[in-house]
PDB file of C-alpha atoms in Angstrom:
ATOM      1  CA  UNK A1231     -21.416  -4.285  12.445  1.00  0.00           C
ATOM      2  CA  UNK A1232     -20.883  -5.682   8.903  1.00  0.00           C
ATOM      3  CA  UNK A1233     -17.760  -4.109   8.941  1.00  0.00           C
ATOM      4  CA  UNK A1234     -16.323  -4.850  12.702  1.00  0.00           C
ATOM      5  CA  UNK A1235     -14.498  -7.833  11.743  1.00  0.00           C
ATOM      6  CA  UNK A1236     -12.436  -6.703   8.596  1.00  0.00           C
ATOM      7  CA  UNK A1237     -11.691  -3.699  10.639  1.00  0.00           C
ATOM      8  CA  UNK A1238     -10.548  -5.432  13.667  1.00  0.00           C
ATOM      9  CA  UNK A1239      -8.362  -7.697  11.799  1.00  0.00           C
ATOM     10  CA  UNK A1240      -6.706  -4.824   9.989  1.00  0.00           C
ATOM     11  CA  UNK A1241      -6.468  -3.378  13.614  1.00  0.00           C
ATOM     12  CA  UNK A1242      -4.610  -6.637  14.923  1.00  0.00           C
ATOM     13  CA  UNK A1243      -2.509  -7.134  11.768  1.00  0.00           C
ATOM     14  CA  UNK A1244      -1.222  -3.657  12.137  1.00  0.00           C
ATOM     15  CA  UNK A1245      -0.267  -3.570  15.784  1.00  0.00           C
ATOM     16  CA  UNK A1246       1.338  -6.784  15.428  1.00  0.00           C
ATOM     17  CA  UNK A1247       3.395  -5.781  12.245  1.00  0.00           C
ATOM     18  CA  UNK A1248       4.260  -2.970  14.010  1.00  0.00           C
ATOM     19  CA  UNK A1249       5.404  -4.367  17.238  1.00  0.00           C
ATOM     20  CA  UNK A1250       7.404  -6.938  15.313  1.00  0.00           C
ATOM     21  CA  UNK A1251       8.725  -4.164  13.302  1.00  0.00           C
ATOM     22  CA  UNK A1252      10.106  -2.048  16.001  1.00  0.00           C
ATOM     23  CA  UNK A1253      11.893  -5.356  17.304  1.00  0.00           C
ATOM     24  CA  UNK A1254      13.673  -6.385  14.032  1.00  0.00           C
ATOM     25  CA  UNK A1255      14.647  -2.610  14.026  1.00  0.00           C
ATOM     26  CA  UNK A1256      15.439  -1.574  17.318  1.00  0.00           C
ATOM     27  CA  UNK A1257      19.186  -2.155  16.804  1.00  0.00           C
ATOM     28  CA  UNK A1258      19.159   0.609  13.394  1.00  0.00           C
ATOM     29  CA  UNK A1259      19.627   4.132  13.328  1.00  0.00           C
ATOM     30  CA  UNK A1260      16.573   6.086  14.177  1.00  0.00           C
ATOM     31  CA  UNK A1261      15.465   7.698  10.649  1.00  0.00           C
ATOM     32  CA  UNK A1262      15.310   4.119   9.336  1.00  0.00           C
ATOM     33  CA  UNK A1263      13.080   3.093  12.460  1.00  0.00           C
ATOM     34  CA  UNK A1264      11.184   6.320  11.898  1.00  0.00           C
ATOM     35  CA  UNK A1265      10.962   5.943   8.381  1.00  0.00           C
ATOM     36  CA  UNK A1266       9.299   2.704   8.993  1.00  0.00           C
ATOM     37  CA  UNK A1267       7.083   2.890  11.847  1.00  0.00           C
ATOM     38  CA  UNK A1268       5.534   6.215  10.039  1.00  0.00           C
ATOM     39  CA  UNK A1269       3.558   4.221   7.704  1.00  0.00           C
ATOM     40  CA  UNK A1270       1.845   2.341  10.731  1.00  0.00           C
ATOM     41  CA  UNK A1271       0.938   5.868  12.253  1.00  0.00           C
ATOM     42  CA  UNK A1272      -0.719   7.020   8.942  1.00  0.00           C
ATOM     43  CA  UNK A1273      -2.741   4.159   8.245  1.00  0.00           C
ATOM     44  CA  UNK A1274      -3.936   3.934  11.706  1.00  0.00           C
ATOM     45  CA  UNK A1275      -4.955   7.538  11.069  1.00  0.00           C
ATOM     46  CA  UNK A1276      -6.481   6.829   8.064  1.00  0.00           C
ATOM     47  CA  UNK A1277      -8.389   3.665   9.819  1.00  0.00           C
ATOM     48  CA  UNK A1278      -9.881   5.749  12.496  1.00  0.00           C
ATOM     49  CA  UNK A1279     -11.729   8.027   9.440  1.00  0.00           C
ATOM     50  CA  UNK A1280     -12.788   4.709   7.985  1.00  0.00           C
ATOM     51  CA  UNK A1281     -14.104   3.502  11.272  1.00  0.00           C
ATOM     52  CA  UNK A1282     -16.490   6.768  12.065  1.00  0.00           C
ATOM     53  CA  UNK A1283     -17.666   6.267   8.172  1.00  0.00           C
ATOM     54  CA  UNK A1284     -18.499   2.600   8.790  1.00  0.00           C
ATOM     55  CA  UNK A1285     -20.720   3.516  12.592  1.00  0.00           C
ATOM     56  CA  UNK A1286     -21.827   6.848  11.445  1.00  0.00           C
ATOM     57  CA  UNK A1287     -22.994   5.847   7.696  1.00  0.00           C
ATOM     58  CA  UNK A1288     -22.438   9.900   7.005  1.00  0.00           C
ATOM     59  CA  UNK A1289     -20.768  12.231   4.230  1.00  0.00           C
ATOM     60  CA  UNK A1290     -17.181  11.460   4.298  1.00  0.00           C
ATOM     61  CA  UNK A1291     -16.513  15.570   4.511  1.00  0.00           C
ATOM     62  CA  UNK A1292     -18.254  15.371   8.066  1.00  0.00           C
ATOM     63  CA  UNK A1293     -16.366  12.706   9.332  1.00  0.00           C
ATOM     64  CA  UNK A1294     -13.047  13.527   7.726  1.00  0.00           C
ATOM     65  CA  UNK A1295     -12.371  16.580  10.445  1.00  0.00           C
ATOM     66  CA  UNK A1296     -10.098  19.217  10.102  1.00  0.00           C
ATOM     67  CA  UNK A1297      -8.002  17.526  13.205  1.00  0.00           C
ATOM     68  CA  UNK A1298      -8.072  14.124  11.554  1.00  0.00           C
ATOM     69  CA  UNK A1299      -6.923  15.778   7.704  1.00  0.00           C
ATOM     70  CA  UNK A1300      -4.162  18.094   9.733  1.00  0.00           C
ATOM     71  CA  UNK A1301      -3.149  14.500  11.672  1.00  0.00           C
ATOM     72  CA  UNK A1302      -2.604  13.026   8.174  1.00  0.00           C
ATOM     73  CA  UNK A1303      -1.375  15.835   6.607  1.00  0.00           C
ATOM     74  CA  UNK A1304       1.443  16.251   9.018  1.00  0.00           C
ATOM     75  CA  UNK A1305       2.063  12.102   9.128  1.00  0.00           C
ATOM     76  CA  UNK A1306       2.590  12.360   5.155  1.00  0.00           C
ATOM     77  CA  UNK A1307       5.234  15.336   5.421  1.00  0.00           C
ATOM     78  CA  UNK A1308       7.213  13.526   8.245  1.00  0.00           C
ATOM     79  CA  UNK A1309       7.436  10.305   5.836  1.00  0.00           C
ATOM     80  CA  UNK A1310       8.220  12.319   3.269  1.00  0.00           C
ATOM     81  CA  UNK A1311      11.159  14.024   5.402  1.00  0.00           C
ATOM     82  CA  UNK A1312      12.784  10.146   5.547  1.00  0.00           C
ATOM     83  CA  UNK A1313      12.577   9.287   2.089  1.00  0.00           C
ATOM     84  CA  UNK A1314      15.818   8.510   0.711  1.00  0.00           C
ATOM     85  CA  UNK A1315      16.724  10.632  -2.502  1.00  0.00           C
ATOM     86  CA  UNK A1316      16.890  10.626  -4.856  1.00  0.00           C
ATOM     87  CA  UNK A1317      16.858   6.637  -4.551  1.00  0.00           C
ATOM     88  CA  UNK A1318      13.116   6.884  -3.784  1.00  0.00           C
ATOM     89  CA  UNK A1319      12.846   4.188  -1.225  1.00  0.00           C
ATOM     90  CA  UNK A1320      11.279   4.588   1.753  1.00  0.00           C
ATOM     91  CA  UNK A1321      13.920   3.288   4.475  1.00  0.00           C
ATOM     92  CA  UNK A1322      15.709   1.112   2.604  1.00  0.00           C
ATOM     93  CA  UNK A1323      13.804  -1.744   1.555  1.00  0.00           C
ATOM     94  CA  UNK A1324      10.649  -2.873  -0.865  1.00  0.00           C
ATOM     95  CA  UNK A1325       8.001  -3.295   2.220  1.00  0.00           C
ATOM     96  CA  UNK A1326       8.866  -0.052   3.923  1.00  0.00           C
ATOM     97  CA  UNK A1327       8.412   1.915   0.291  1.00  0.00           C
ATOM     98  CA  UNK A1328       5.546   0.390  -0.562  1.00  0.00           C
ATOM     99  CA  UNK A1329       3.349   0.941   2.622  1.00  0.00           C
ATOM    100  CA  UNK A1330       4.441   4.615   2.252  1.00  0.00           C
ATOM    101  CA  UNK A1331       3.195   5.344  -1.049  1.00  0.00           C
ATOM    102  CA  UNK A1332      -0.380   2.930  -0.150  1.00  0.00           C
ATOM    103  CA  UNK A1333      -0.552   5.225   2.944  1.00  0.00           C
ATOM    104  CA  UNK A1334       0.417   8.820   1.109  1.00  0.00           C
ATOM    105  CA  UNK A1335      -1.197   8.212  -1.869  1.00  0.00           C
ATOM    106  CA  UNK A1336      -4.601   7.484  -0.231  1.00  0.00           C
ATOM    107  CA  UNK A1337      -3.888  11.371   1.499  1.00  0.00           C
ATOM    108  CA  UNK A1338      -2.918  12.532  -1.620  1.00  0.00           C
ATOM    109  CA  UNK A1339      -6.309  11.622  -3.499  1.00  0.00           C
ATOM    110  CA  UNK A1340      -8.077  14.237  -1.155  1.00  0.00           C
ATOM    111  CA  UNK A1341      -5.306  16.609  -0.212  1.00  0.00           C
ATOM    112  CA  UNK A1342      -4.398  17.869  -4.078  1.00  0.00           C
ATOM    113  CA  UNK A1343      -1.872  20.810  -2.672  1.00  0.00           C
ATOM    114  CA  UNK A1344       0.063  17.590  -1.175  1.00  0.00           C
ATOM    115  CA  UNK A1345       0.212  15.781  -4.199  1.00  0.00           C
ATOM    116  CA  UNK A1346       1.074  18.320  -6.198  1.00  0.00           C
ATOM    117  CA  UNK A1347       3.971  19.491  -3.551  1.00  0.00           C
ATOM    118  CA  UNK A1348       5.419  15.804  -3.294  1.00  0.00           C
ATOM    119  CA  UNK A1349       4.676  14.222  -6.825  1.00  0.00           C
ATOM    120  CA  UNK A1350       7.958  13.938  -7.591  1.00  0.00           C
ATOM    121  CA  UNK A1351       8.657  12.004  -4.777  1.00  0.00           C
ATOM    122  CA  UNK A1352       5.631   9.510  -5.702  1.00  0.00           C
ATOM    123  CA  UNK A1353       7.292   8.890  -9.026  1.00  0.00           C
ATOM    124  CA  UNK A1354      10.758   7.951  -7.639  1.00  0.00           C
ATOM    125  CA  UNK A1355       9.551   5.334  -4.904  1.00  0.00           C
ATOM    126  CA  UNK A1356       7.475   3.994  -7.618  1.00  0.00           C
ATOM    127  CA  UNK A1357      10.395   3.893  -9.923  1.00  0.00           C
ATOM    128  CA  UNK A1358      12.296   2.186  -6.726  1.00  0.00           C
ATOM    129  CA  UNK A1359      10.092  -0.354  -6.570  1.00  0.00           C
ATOM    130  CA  UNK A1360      10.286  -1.492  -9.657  1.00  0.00           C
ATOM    131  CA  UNK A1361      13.721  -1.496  -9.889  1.00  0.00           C
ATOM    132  CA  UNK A1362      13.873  -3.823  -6.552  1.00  0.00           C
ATOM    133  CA  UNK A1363      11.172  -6.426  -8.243  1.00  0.00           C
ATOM    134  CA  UNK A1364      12.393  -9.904  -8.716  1.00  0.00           C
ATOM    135  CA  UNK A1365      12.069 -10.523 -12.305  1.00  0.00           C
ATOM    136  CA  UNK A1366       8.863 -12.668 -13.003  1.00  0.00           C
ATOM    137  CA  UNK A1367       8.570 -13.395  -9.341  1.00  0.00           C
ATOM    138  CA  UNK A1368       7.461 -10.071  -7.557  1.00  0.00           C
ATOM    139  CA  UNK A1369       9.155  -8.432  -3.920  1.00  0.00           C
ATOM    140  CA  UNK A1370      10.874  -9.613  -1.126  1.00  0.00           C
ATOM    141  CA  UNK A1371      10.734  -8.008   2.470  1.00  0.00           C
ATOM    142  CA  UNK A1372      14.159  -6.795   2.390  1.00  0.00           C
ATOM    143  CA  UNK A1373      16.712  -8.350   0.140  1.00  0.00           C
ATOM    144  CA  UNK A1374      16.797  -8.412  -3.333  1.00  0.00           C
ATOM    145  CA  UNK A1375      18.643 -12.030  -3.385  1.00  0.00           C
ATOM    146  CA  UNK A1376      15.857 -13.667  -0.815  1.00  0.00           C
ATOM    147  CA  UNK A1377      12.443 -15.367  -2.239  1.00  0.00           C
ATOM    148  CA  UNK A1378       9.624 -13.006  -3.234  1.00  0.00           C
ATOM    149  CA  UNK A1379       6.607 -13.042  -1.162  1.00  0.00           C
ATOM    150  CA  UNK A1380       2.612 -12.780  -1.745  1.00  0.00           C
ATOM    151  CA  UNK A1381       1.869 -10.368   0.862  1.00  0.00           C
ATOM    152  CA  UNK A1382       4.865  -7.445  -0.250  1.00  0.00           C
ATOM    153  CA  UNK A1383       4.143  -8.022  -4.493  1.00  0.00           C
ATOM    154  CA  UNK A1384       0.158  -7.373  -2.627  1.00  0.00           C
ATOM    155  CA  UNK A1385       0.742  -4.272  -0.970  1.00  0.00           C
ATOM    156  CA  UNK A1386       3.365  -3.219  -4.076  1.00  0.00           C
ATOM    157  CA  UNK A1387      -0.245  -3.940  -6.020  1.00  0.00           C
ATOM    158  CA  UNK A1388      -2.444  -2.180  -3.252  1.00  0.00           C
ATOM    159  CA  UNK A1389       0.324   0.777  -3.682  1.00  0.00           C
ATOM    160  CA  UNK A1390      -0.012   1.084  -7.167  1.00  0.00           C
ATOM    161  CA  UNK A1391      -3.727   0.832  -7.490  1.00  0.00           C
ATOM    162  CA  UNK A1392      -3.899   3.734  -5.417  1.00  0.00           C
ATOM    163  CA  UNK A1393      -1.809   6.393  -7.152  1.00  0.00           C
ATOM    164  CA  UNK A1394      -4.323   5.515 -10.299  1.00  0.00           C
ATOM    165  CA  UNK A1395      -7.473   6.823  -7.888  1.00  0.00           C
ATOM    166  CA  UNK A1396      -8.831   8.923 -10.051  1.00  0.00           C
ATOM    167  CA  UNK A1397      -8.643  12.331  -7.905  1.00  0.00           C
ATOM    168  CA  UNK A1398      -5.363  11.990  -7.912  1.00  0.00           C
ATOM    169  CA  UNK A1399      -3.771   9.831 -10.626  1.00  0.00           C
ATOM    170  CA  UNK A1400      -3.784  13.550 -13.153  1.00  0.00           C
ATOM    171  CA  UNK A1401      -1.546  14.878 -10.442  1.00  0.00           C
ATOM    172  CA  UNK A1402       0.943  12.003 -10.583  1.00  0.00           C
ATOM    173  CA  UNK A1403       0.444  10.649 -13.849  1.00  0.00           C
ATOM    174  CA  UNK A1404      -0.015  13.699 -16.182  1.00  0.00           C
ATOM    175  CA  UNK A1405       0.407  11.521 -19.333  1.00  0.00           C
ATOM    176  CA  UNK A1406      -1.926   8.873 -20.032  1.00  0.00           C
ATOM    177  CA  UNK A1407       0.889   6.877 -21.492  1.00  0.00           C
ATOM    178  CA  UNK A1408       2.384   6.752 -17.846  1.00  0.00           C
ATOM    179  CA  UNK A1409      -1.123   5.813 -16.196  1.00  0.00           C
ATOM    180  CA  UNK A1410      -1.201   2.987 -18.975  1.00  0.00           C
ATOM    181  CA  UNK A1411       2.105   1.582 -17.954  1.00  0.00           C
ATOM    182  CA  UNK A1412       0.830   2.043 -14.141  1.00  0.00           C
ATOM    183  CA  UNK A1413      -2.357   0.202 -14.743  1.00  0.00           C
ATOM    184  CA  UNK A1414       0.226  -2.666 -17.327  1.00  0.00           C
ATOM    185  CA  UNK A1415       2.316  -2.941 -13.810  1.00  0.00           C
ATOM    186  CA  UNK A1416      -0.863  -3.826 -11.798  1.00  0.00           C
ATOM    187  CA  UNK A1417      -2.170  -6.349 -14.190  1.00  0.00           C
ATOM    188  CA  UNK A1418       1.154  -8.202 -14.479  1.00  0.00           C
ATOM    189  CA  UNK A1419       1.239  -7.953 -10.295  1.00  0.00           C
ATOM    190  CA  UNK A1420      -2.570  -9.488 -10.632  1.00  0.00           C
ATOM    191  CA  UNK A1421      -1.246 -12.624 -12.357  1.00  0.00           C
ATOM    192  CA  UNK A1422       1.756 -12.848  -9.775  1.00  0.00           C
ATOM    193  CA  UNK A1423      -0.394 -13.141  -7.076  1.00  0.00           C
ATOM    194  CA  UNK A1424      -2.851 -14.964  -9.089  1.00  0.00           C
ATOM    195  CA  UNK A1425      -0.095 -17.893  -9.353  1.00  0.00           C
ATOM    196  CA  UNK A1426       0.592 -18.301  -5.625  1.00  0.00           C
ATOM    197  CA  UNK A1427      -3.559 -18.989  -4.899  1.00  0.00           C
ATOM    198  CA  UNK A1428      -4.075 -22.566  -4.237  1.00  0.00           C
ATOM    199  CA  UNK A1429      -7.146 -24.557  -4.922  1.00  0.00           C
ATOM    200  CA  UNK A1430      -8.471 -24.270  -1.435  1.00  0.00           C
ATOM    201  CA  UNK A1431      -8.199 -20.796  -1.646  1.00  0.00           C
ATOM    202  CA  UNK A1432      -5.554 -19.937   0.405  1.00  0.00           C
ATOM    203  CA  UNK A1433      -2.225 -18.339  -0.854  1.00  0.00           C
ATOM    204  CA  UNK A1434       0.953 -19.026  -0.551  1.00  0.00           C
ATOM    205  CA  UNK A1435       3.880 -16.876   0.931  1.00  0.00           C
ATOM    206  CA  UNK A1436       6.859 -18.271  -1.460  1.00  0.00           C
ATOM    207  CA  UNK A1437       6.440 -19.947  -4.616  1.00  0.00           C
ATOM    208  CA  UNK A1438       4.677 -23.269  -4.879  1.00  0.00           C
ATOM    209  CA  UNK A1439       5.556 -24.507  -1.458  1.00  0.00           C
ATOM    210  CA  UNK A1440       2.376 -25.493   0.274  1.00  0.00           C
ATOM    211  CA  UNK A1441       4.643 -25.337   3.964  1.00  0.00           C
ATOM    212  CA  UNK A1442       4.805 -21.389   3.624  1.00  0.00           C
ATOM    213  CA  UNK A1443       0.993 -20.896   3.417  1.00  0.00           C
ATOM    214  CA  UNK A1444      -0.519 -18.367   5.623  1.00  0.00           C
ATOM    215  CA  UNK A1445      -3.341 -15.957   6.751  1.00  0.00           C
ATOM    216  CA  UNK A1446      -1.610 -13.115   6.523  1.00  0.00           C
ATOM    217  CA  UNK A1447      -0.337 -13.462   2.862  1.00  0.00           C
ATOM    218  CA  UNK A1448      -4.064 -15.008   1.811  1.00  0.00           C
ATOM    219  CA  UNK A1449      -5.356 -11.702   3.471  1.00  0.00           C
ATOM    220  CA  UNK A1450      -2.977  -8.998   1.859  1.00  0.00           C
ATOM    221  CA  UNK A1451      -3.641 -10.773  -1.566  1.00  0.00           C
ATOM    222  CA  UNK A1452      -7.587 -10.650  -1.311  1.00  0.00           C
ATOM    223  CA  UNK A1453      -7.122  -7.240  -0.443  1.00  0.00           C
ATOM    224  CA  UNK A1454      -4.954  -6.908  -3.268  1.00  0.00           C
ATOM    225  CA  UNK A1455      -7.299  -8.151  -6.033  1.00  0.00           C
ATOM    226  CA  UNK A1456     -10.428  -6.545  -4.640  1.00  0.00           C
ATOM    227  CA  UNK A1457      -8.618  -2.985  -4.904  1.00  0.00           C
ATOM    228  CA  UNK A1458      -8.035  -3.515  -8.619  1.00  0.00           C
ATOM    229  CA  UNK A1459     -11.119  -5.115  -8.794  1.00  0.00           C
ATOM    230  CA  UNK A1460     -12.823  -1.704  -7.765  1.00  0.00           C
ATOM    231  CA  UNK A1461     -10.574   0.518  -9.540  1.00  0.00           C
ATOM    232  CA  UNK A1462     -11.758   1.862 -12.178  1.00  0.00           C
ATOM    233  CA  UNK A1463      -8.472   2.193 -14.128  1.00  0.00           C
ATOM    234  CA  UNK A1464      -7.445  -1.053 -12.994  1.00  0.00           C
ATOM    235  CA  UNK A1465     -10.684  -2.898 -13.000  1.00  0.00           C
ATOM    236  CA  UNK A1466     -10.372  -4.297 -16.402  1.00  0.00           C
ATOM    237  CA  UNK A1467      -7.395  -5.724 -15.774  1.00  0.00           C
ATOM    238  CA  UNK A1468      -9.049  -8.738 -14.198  1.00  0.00           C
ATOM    239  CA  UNK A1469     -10.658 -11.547 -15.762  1.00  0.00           C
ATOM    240  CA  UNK A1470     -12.704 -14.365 -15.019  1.00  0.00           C
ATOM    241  CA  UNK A1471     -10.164 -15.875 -13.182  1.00  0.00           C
ATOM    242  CA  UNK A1472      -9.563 -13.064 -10.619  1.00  0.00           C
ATOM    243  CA  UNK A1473     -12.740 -13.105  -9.656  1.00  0.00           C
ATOM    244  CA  UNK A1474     -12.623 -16.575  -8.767  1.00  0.00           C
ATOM    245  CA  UNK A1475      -9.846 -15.893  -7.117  1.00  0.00           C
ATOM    246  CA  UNK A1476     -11.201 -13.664  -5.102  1.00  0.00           C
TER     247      UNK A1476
END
């Protein structure tokens, strides 16, 4: 019960997203729409697992079936069929890319034969998405000359804390000089997001204009902080003021 509502707003925020997704797409060419819309299927996968844990309070290898790992498993190797190489994006923008690699990369940290088979691929959308970042402003939804928004430089932050999960960030990040710069990237996205958090405790969408504040930004960005917050290769990367934040 404790969890219900988080989970029910994640379940709403997703089959919204989704629906409006499909609309702003429905007029591109079908491994774009696919390549988008494929996130959405994984993570609602990935929710279902995270539901039985929350009712069933059991060992995560029980509830984590062999239908509901082959479900993901096959999900990840679909959205790995539409990335765009050697580019690395994900369709062809910063929010499509960095849903994928949240979504894979939370596969990848129990499925090691994956991560090993598609590492590569991790490495280029990363490098993607950092290529596509606004300089000291974060990501924007789609194009690289509009404003940057809270809830994308969130999930670019929810993205990145999860290739450091520690069954899986020796797969993708062999070196620890490349797991430093990983865990660098998420503090810097920390204090981006940081920046945008009004007094009230709400965040705004686009820079300091209180008109473009919202629920769904202030929700991505808790999210956001409370990842890194429970990393534990990201964790120190917050101070004082994060947690006030959150």
């Amino acid at each position: 019960q404790t969890c219900a509502l988080p989970i029910s707003l994640l379940v709403v925020s997703y089959a919204a997203g989704a629906f409006a997704l499909k609309r702003r797409l429905s007029a591109a060419g079908r491994s774009v729409l696919v390549a988008s819309v494929l996130p959405f299927l994984l993570a609602g996968t990935l929710l279902v697992g995270n539901l039985e844990v929350s009712q069933k309070q059991t060992d995560l290898d029980f509830v984590v079936t062999p239908w509901l790992k082959d479900q993901a498993y096959q999900l990840t190797q679909r959205l790995f069929e539409h990335q765009v190489l050697p580019a690395g994006s994900f369709g062809d923008d910063p929010w499509d890319t960095t849903q994928s690699v949240a979504a894979v990369s939370s596969v990848m940290a129990w499925n090691h034969e994956l991560a090993r088979s598609y590492v590569s691929n991790i490495r280029q959308a990363v490098e993607f998405l950092e290529k596509a970042m606004l300089p000291s402003a974060g990501w924007s939804y789609v194009s690289p000359t509009a404003p940057a928004i809270t809830e994308i430089t969130s999930w670019v932050t929810v993205a990145y804390v999860r290739t450091l999960n520690p069954e899986v960030a020796p797969i993708i990040w062999p070196d620890p000089q490349q797991r430093d710069v990983m865990v660098a990237r998420v503090g810097r996205n920390i204090r981006l997001i940081l920046s945008r958090q009004e007094p009230s405790g709400r965040w705004l969408a686009i820079g300091h204009n209180p008109q473009s504040a919202r629920t769904y930004s202030s929700i991505v960005a808790l999210w956001a902080l409370i990842e890194a917050r429970r990393g534990a290769a990201t964790s120190g990367q917050l101070g004082p003021e994060a947690d006030d934040g959150i």
